[in-house]
Tab-separated table of C-alpha atoms in Angstrom:
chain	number	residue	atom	x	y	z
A	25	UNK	CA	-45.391	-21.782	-81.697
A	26	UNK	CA	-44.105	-25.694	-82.081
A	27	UNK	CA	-46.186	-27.627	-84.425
A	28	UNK	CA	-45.882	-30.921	-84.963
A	29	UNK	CA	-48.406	-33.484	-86.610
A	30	UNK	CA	-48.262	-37.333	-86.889
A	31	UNK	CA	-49.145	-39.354	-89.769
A	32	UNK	CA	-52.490	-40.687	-89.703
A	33	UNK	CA	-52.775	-44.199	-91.484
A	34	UNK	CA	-54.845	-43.637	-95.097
A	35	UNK	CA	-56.939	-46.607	-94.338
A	36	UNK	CA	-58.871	-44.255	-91.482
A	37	UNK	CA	-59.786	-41.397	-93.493
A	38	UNK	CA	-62.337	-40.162	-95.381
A	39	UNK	CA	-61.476	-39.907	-99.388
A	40	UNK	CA	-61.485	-35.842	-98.704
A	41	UNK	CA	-59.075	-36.406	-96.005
A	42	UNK	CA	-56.346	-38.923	-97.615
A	43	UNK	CA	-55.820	-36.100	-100.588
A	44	UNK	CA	-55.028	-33.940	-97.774
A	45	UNK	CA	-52.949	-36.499	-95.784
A	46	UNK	CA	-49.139	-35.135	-95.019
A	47	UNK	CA	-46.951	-38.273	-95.783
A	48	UNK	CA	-43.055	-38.440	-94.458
A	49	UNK	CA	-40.435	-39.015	-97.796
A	50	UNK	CA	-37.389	-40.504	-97.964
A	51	UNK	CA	-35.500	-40.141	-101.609
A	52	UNK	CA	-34.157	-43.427	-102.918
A	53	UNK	CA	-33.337	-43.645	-106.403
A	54	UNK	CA	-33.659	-46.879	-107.721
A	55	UNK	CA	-30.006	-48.288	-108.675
A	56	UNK	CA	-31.296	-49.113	-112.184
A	57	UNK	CA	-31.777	-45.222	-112.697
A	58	UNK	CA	-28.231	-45.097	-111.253
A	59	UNK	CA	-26.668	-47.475	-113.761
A	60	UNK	CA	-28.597	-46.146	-116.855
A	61	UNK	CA	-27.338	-42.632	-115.654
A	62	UNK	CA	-23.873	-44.447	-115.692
A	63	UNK	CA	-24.288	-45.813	-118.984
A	64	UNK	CA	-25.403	-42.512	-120.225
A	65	UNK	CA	-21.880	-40.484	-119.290
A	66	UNK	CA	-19.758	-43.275	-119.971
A	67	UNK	CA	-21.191	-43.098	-124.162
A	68	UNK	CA	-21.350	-39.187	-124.659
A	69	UNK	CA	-20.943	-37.292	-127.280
A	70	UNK	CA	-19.546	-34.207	-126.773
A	71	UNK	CA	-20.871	-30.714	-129.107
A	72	UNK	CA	-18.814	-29.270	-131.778
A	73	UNK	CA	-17.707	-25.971	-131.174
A	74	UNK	CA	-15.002	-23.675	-133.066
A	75	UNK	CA	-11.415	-23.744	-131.823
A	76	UNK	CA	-10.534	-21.347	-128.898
A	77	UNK	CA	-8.540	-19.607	-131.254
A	78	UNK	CA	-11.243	-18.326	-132.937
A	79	UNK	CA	-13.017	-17.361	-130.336
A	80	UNK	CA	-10.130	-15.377	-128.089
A	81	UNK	CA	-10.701	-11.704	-128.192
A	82	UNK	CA	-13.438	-11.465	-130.171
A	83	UNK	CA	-15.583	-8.625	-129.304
A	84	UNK	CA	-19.887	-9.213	-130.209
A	85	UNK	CA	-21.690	-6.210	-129.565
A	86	UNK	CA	-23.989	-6.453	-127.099
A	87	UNK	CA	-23.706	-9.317	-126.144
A	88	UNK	CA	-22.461	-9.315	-121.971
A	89	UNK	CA	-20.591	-12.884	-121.587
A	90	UNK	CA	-17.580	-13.968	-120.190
A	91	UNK	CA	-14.293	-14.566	-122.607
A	92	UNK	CA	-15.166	-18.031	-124.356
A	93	UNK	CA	-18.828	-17.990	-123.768
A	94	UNK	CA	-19.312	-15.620	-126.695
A	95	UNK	CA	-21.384	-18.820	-128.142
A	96	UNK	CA	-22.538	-20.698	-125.078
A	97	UNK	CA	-21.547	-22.859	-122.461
A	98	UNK	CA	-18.217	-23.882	-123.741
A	99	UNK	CA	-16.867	-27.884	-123.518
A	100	UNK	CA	-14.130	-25.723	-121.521
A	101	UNK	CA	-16.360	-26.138	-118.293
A	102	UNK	CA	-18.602	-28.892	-119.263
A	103	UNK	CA	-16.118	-31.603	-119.714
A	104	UNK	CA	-14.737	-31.087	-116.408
A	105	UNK	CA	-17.718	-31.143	-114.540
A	106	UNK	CA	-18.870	-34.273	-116.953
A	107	UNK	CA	-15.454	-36.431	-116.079
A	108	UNK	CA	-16.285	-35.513	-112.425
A	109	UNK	CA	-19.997	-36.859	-112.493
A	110	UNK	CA	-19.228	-40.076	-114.343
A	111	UNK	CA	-16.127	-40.870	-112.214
A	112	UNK	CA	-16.076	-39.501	-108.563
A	113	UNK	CA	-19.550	-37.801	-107.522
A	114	UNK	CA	-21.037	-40.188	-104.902
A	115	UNK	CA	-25.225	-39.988	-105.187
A	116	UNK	CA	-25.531	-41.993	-102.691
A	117	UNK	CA	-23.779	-39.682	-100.560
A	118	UNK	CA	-25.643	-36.660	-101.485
A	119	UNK	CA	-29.025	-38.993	-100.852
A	120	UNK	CA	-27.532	-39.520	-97.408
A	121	UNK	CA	-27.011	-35.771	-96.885
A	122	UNK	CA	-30.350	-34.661	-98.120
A	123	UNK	CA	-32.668	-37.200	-96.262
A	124	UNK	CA	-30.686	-35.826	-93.342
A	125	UNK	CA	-33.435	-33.160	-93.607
A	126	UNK	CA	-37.006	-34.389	-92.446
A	127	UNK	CA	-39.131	-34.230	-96.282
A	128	UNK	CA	-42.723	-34.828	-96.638
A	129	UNK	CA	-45.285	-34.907	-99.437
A	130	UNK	CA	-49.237	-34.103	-100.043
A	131	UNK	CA	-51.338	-33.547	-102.676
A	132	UNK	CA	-53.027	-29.631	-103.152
A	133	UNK	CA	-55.286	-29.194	-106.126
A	134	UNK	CA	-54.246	-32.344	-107.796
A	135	UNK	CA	-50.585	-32.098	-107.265
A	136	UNK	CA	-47.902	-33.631	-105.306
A	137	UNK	CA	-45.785	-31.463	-103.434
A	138	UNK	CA	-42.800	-31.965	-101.725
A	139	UNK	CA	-41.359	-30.226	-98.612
A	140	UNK	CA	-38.769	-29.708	-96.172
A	141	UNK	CA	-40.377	-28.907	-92.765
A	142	UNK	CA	-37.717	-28.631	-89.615
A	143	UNK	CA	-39.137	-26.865	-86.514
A	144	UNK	CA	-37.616	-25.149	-84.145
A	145	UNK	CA	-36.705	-25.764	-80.969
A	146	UNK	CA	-38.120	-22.334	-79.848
A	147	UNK	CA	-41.548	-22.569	-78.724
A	148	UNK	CA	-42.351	-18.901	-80.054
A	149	UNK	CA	-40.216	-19.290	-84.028
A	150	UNK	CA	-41.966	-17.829	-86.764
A	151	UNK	CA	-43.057	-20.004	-89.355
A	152	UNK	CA	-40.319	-18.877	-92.895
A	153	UNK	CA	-41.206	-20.416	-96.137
A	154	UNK	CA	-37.952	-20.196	-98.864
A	155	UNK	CA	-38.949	-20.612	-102.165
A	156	UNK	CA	-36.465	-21.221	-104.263
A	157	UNK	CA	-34.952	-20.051	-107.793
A	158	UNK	CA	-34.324	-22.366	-111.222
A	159	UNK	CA	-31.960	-24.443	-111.853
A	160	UNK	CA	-31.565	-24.450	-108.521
A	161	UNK	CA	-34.490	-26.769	-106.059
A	162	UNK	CA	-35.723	-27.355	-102.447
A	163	UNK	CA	-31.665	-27.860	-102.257
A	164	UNK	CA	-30.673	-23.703	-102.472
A	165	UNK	CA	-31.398	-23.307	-98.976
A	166	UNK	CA	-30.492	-26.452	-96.760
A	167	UNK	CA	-27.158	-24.961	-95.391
A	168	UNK	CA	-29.511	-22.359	-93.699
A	169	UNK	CA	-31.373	-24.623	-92.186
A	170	UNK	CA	-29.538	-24.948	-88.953
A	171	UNK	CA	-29.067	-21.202	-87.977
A	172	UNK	CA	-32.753	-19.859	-89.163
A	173	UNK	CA	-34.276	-22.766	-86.940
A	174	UNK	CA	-31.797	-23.147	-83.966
A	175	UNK	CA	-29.965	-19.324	-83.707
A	176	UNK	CA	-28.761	-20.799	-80.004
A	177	UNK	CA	-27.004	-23.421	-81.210
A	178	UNK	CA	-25.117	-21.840	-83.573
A	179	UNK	CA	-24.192	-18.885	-81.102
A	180	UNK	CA	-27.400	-16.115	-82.051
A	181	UNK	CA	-30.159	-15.102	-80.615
A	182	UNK	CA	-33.050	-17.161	-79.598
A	183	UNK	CA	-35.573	-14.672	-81.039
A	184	UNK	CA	-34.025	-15.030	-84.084
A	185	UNK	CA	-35.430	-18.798	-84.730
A	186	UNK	CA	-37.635	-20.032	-87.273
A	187	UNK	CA	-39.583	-23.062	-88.097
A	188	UNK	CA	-38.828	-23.394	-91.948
A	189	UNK	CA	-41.045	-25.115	-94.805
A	190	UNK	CA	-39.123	-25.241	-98.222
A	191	UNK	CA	-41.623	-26.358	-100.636
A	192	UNK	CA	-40.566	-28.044	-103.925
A	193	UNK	CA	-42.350	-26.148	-106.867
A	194	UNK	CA	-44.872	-28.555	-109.017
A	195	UNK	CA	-43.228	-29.500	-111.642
A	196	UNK	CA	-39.653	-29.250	-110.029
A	197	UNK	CA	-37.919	-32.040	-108.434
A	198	UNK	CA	-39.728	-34.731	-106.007
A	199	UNK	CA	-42.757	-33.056	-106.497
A	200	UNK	CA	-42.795	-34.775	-109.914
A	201	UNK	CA	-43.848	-33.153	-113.187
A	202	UNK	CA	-46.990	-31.277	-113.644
A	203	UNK	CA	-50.375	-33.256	-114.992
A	204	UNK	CA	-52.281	-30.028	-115.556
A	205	UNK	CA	-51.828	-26.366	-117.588
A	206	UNK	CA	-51.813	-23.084	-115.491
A	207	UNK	CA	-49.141	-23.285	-112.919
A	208	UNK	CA	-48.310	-19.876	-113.026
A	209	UNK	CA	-47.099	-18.807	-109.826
A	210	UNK	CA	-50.855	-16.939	-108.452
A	211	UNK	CA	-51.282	-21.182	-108.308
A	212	UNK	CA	-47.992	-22.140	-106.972
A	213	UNK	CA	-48.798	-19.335	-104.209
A	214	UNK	CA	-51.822	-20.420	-103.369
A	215	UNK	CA	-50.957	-23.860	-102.956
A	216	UNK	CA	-48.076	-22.964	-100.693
A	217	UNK	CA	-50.714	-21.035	-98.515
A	218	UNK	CA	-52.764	-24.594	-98.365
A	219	UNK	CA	-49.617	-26.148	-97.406
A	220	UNK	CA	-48.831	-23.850	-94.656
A	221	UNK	CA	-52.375	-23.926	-93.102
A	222	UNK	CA	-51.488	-27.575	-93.487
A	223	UNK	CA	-49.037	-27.201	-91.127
A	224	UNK	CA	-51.257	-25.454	-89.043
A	225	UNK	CA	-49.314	-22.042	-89.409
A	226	UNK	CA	-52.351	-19.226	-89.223
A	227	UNK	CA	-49.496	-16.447	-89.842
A	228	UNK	CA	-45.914	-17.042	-91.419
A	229	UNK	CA	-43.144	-15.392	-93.332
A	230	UNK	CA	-42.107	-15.561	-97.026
A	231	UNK	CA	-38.408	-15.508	-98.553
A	232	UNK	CA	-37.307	-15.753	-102.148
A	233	UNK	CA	-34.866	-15.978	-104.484
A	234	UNK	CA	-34.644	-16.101	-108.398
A	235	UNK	CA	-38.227	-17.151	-109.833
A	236	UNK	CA	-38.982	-17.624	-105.946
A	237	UNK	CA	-39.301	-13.617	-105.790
A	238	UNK	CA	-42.043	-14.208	-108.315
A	239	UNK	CA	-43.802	-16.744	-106.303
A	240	UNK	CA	-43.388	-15.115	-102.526
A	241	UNK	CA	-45.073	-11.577	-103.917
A	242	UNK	CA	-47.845	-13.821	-104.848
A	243	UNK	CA	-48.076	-15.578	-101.544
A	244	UNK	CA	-48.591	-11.714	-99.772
A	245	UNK	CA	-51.104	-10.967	-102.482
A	246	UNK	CA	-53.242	-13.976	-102.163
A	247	UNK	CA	-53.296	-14.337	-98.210
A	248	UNK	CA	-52.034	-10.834	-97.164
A	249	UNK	CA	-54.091	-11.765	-93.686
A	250	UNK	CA	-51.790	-14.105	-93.444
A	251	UNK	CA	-48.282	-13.185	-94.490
A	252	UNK	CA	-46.560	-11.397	-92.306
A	253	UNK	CA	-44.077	-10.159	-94.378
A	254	UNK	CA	-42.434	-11.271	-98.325
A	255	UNK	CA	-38.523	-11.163	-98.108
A	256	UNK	CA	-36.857	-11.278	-101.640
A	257	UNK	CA	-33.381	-10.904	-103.139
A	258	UNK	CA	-34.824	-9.468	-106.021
A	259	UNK	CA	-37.688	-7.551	-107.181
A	260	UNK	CA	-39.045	-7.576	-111.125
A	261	UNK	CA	-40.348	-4.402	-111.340
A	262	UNK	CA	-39.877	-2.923	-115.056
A	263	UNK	CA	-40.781	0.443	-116.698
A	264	UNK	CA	-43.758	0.515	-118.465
A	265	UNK	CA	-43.803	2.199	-122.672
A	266	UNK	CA	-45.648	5.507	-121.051
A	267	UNK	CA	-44.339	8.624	-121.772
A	268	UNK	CA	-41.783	10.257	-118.925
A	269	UNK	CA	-41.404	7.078	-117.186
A	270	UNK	CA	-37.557	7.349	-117.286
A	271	UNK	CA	-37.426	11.426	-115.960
A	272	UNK	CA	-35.821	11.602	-113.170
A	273	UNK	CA	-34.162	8.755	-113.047
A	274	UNK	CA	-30.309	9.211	-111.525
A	275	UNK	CA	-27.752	7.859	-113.691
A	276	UNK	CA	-27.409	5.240	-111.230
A	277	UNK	CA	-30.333	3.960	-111.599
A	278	UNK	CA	-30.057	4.376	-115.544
A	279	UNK	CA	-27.319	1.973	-115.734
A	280	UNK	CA	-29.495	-0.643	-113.379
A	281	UNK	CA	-32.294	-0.660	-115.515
A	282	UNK	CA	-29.438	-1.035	-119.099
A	283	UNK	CA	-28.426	-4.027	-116.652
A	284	UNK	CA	-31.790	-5.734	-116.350
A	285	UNK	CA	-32.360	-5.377	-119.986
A	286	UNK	CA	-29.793	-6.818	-121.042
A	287	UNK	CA	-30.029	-9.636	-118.621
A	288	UNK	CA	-33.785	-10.207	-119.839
A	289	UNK	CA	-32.743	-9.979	-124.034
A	290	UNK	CA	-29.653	-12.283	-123.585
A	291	UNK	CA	-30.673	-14.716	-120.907
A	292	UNK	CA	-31.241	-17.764	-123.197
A	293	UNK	CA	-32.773	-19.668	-120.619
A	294	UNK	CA	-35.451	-17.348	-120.024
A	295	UNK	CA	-36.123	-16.893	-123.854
A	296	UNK	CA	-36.284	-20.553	-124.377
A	297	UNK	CA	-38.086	-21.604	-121.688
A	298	UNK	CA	-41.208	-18.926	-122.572
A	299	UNK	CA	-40.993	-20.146	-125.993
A	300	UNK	CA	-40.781	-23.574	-126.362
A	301	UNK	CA	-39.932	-25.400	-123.189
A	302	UNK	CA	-41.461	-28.623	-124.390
A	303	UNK	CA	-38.959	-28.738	-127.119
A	304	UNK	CA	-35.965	-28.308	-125.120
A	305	UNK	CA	-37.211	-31.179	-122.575
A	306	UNK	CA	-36.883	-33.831	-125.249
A	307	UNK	CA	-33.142	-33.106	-125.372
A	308	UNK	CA	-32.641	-32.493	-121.790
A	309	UNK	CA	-34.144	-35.484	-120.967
A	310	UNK	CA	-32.563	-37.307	-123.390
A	311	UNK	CA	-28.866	-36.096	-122.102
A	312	UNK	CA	-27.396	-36.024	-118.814
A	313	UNK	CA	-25.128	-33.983	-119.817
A	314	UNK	CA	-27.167	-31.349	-121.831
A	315	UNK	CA	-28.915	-30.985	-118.319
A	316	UNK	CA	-25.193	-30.345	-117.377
A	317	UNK	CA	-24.532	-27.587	-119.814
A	318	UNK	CA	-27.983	-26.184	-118.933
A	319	UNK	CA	-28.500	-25.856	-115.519
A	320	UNK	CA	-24.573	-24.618	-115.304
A	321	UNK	CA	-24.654	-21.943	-117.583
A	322	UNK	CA	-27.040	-20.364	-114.794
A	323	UNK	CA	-25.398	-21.839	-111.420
A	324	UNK	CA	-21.583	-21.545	-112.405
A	325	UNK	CA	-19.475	-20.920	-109.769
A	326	UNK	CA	-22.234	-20.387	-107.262
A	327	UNK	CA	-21.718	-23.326	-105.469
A	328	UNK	CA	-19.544	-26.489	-105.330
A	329	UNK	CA	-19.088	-29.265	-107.762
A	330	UNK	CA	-20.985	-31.690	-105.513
A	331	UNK	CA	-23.847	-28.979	-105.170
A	332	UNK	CA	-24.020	-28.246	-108.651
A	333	UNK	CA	-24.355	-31.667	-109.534
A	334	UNK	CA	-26.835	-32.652	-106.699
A	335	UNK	CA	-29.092	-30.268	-108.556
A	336	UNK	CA	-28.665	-31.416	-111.415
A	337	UNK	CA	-29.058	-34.934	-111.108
A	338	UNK	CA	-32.347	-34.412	-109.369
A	339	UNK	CA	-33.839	-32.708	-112.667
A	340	UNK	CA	-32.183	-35.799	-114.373
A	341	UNK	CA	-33.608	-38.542	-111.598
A	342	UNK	CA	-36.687	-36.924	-111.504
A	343	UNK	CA	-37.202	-36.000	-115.064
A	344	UNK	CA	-38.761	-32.656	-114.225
A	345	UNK	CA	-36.421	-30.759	-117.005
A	346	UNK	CA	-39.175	-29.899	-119.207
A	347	UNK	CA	-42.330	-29.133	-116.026
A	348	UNK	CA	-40.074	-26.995	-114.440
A	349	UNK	CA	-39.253	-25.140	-118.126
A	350	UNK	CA	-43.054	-24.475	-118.301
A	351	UNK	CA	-42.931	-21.525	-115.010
A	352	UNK	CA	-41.326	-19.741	-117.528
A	353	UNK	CA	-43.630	-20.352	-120.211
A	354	UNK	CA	-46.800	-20.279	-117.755
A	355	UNK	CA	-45.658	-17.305	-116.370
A	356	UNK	CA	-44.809	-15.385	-119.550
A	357	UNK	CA	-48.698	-16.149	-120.771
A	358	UNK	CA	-50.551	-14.988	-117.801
A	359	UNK	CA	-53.300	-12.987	-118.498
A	360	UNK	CA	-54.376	-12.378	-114.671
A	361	UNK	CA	-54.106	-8.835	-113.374
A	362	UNK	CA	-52.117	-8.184	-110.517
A	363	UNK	CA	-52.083	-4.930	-107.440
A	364	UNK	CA	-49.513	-3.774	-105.716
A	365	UNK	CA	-48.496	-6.131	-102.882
A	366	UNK	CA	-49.788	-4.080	-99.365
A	367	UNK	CA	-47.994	-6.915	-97.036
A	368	UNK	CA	-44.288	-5.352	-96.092
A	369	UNK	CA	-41.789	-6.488	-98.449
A	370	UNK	CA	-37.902	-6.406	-97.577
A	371	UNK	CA	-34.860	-6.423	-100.511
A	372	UNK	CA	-32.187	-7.680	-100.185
A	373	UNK	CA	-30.286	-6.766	-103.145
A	374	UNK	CA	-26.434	-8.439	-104.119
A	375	UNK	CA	-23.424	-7.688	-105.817
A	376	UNK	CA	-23.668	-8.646	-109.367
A	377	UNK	CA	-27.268	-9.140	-109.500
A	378	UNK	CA	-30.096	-6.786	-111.170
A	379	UNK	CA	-32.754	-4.321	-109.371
A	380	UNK	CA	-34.947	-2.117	-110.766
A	381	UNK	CA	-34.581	1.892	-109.892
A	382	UNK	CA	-36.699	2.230	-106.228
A	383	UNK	CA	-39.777	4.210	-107.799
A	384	UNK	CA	-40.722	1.391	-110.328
A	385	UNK	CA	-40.715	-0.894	-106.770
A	386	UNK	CA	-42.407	1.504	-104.728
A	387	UNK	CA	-45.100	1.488	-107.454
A	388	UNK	CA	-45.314	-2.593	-107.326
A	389	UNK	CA	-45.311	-2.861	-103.713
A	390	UNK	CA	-46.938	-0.204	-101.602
A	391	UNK	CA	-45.132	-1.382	-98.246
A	392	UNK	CA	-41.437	-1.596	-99.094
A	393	UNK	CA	-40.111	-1.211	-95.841
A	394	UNK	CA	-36.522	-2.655	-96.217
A	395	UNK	CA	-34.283	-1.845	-99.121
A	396	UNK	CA	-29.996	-3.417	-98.680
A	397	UNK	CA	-27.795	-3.417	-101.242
A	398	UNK	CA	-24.771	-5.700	-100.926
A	399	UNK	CA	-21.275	-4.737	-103.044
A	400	UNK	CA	-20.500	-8.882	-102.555
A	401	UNK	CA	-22.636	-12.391	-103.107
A	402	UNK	CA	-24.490	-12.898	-106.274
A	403	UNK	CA	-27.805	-14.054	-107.702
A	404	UNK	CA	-27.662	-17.625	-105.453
A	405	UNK	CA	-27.062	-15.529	-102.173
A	406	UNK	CA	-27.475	-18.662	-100.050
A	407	UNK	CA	-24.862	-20.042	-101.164
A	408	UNK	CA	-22.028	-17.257	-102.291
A	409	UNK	CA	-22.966	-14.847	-98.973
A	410	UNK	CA	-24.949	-16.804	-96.406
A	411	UNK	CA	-24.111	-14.501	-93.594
A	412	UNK	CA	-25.600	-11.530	-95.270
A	413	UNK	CA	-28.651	-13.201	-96.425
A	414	UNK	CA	-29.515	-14.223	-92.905
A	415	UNK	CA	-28.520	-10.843	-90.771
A	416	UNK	CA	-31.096	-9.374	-93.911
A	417	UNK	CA	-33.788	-11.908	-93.906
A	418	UNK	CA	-33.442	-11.725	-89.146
A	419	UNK	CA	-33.435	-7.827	-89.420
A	420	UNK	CA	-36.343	-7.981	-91.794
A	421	UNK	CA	-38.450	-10.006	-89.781
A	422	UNK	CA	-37.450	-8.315	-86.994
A	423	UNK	CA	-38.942	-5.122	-88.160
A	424	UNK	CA	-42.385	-6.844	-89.226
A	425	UNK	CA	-43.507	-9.286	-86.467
């Protein structure tokens, strides 16, 4: 089905109907913001940190970091990527590239959000929402936009095409920080559902990556008449303290849940950002360049420079370091109950990234009905392996129209 909707002037609706209104967006940061930013990289200061002498070969128990990280993101990579943003990455260019891509904004339960939306040229695509991961934004998934929504172009199938909505998360990016408490994802889902029946899409798809698996689960929970099927690259499905819960378990599977554990005790930004995300904001948006070190320790060498830095000067532009902190800390706090999804859910799972062991899913999600694991690509799939992200996500869909 092609959908497309025109922009209806405010001054003709009804108050109910001007909250509701879809409005085009076009991001132009103001050149003051620009200069201030310039200001900013042109007077850091960089951290202390011990001499790589005293780091080299040090072994810390436990701890699962790369040579030289032992204590963080080391100046190593941050002044590099520092001299680059303050003397040869071109905003303006990446503005240019990104309002290439139609964007829109409306306001669901008190909140602005802000959206991609390209249709197809195939009258019969499937509506495919991507929600993204953090530190990534609306951003992860732009270089898929051409294939998923014009396959014939590109050389594919017709029947392959979607019309795609990439939502920016409240309290991420140009959908400005959060006024209210309780965006947990159950909210974030259910505002994505408004969106889509916005759109006037009665029956749609769901993709996601990083904290975006947490959200798209949601979506099939909350409008399971709706979803046709939740598409994720991975699922967070943990043993609970019951006795036996382990037996049986292959020592495959052993090792992936020692994997996720230790990703979950020593990933500092998921620890901070449950505790204390408002602390953290002050100095992230205080310092371009602690947004550097902080959004890179989770992105390095995903992507490029430029796309690295795209993010994270929208977090800086935007000031959305410390709203989009609280998912973590909103998320960690939720108190609501939640079933097993029954909409069919698809993995695809990628080299280098955590699963859980397939029982602890099955019990999650009652209709697993696609399970790939990949021995290449990482945790930002879209970028490291694009072409195995889409043959999953086509094949999924595929299987569930």
């Amino acid at each position: 089905m092609t959908v497309g909707f025109g922009v209806v002037p405010t001054a003709r609706l009804s108050q109910a109907e001007a909250v509701s209104e879809i409005k085009p967006f076009r991001i132009a940061i103001p050149q003051a913001d620009l200069d201030d930013l310039a200001y900013r990289l042109t007077h850091t200061r960089y951290v202390a940190e011990l001499p790589a002498r005293e780091i080299a070969g040090r072994v810390y128990p436990g701890v699962p970091v790369r040579p030289g990280w032992e204590y963080g993101v080391p100046l190593s990579y941050v002044r590099p990527l520092h001299e680059y943003w303050r003397d040869r990455f071109d905003w303006r260019a990446q503005e240019r590239r990104l309002n290439a891509f139609p964007q829109y904004t409306t306001e669901i339960d008190g909140q602005t959000i802000h959206f991609v939306h390209v249709t197809s040229p195939e009258p019969d695509a499937m509506p495919l929402l991507l929600a993204h991961g953090w530190p990534s934004s609306f951003t992860e998934f732009l270089g898929l936009v051409g294939e998923l929504t014009d396959p014939r172009a590109h050389g594919g199938d017709p029947s392959d095409a979607f019309h795609v909505v990439i939502p920016s998360y409240p309290g991420f990016a140009f959908s400005g920080p959060t006024h209210t408490a309780g965006w947990r994802p159950t909210r974030m889902a259910a505002a994505f559902d408004e969106l889509m029946n916005r759109l006037g899409y009665d029956r749609y798809g769901v993709h996601g990556n990083d904290c975006g698996a947490i959200v798209a689960p949601e979506l099939g929970r909350f409008a399971p008449d709706r979803v046709v099927g939740v598409h994720v690259t991975q699922l967070y499905s943990f043993p609970r303290r019951e006795p036996g819960e382990l037996d049986g378990l292959s020592e495959y599977e052993l090792i992936l849940l020692y994997f996720g554990q230790k990703f979950r005790a020593h990933a500092i930004h998921n620890a901070t950002q449950q505790a204390q995300p408002q602390t953290l904001g002050h100095a992230l948006s205080d310092s371009p360049v602690g947004q550097l070190a902080w959004s890179g320790q989770a992105l390095v060498n995903a992507m490029s420079t430029d796309e690295l830095l795209t993010n994270v000067a929208i977090y800086w532009f935007t000031n959305t370091s410390a709203p989009a902190a609280r998912f973590y800390f909103e998320h960690h706090r939720s108190t609501e109950a939640t079933k097993p999804t029954s909409v069919p859910i698809g993995l695809a799972s990628f080299g280098f990234d955590f699963k859980p062991p397939r029982k602890f899913a099955e019990r999650d999600h009652r209709n697993l009905v696609q399970w790939h694991e990949y021995d290449r690509g990482g945790h930002w799939a879209a970028h490291e392996t694009p072409d195995l992200l889409l043959a999953d996500l086509r094949g999924f869909f595929k299987k569930v129209i």
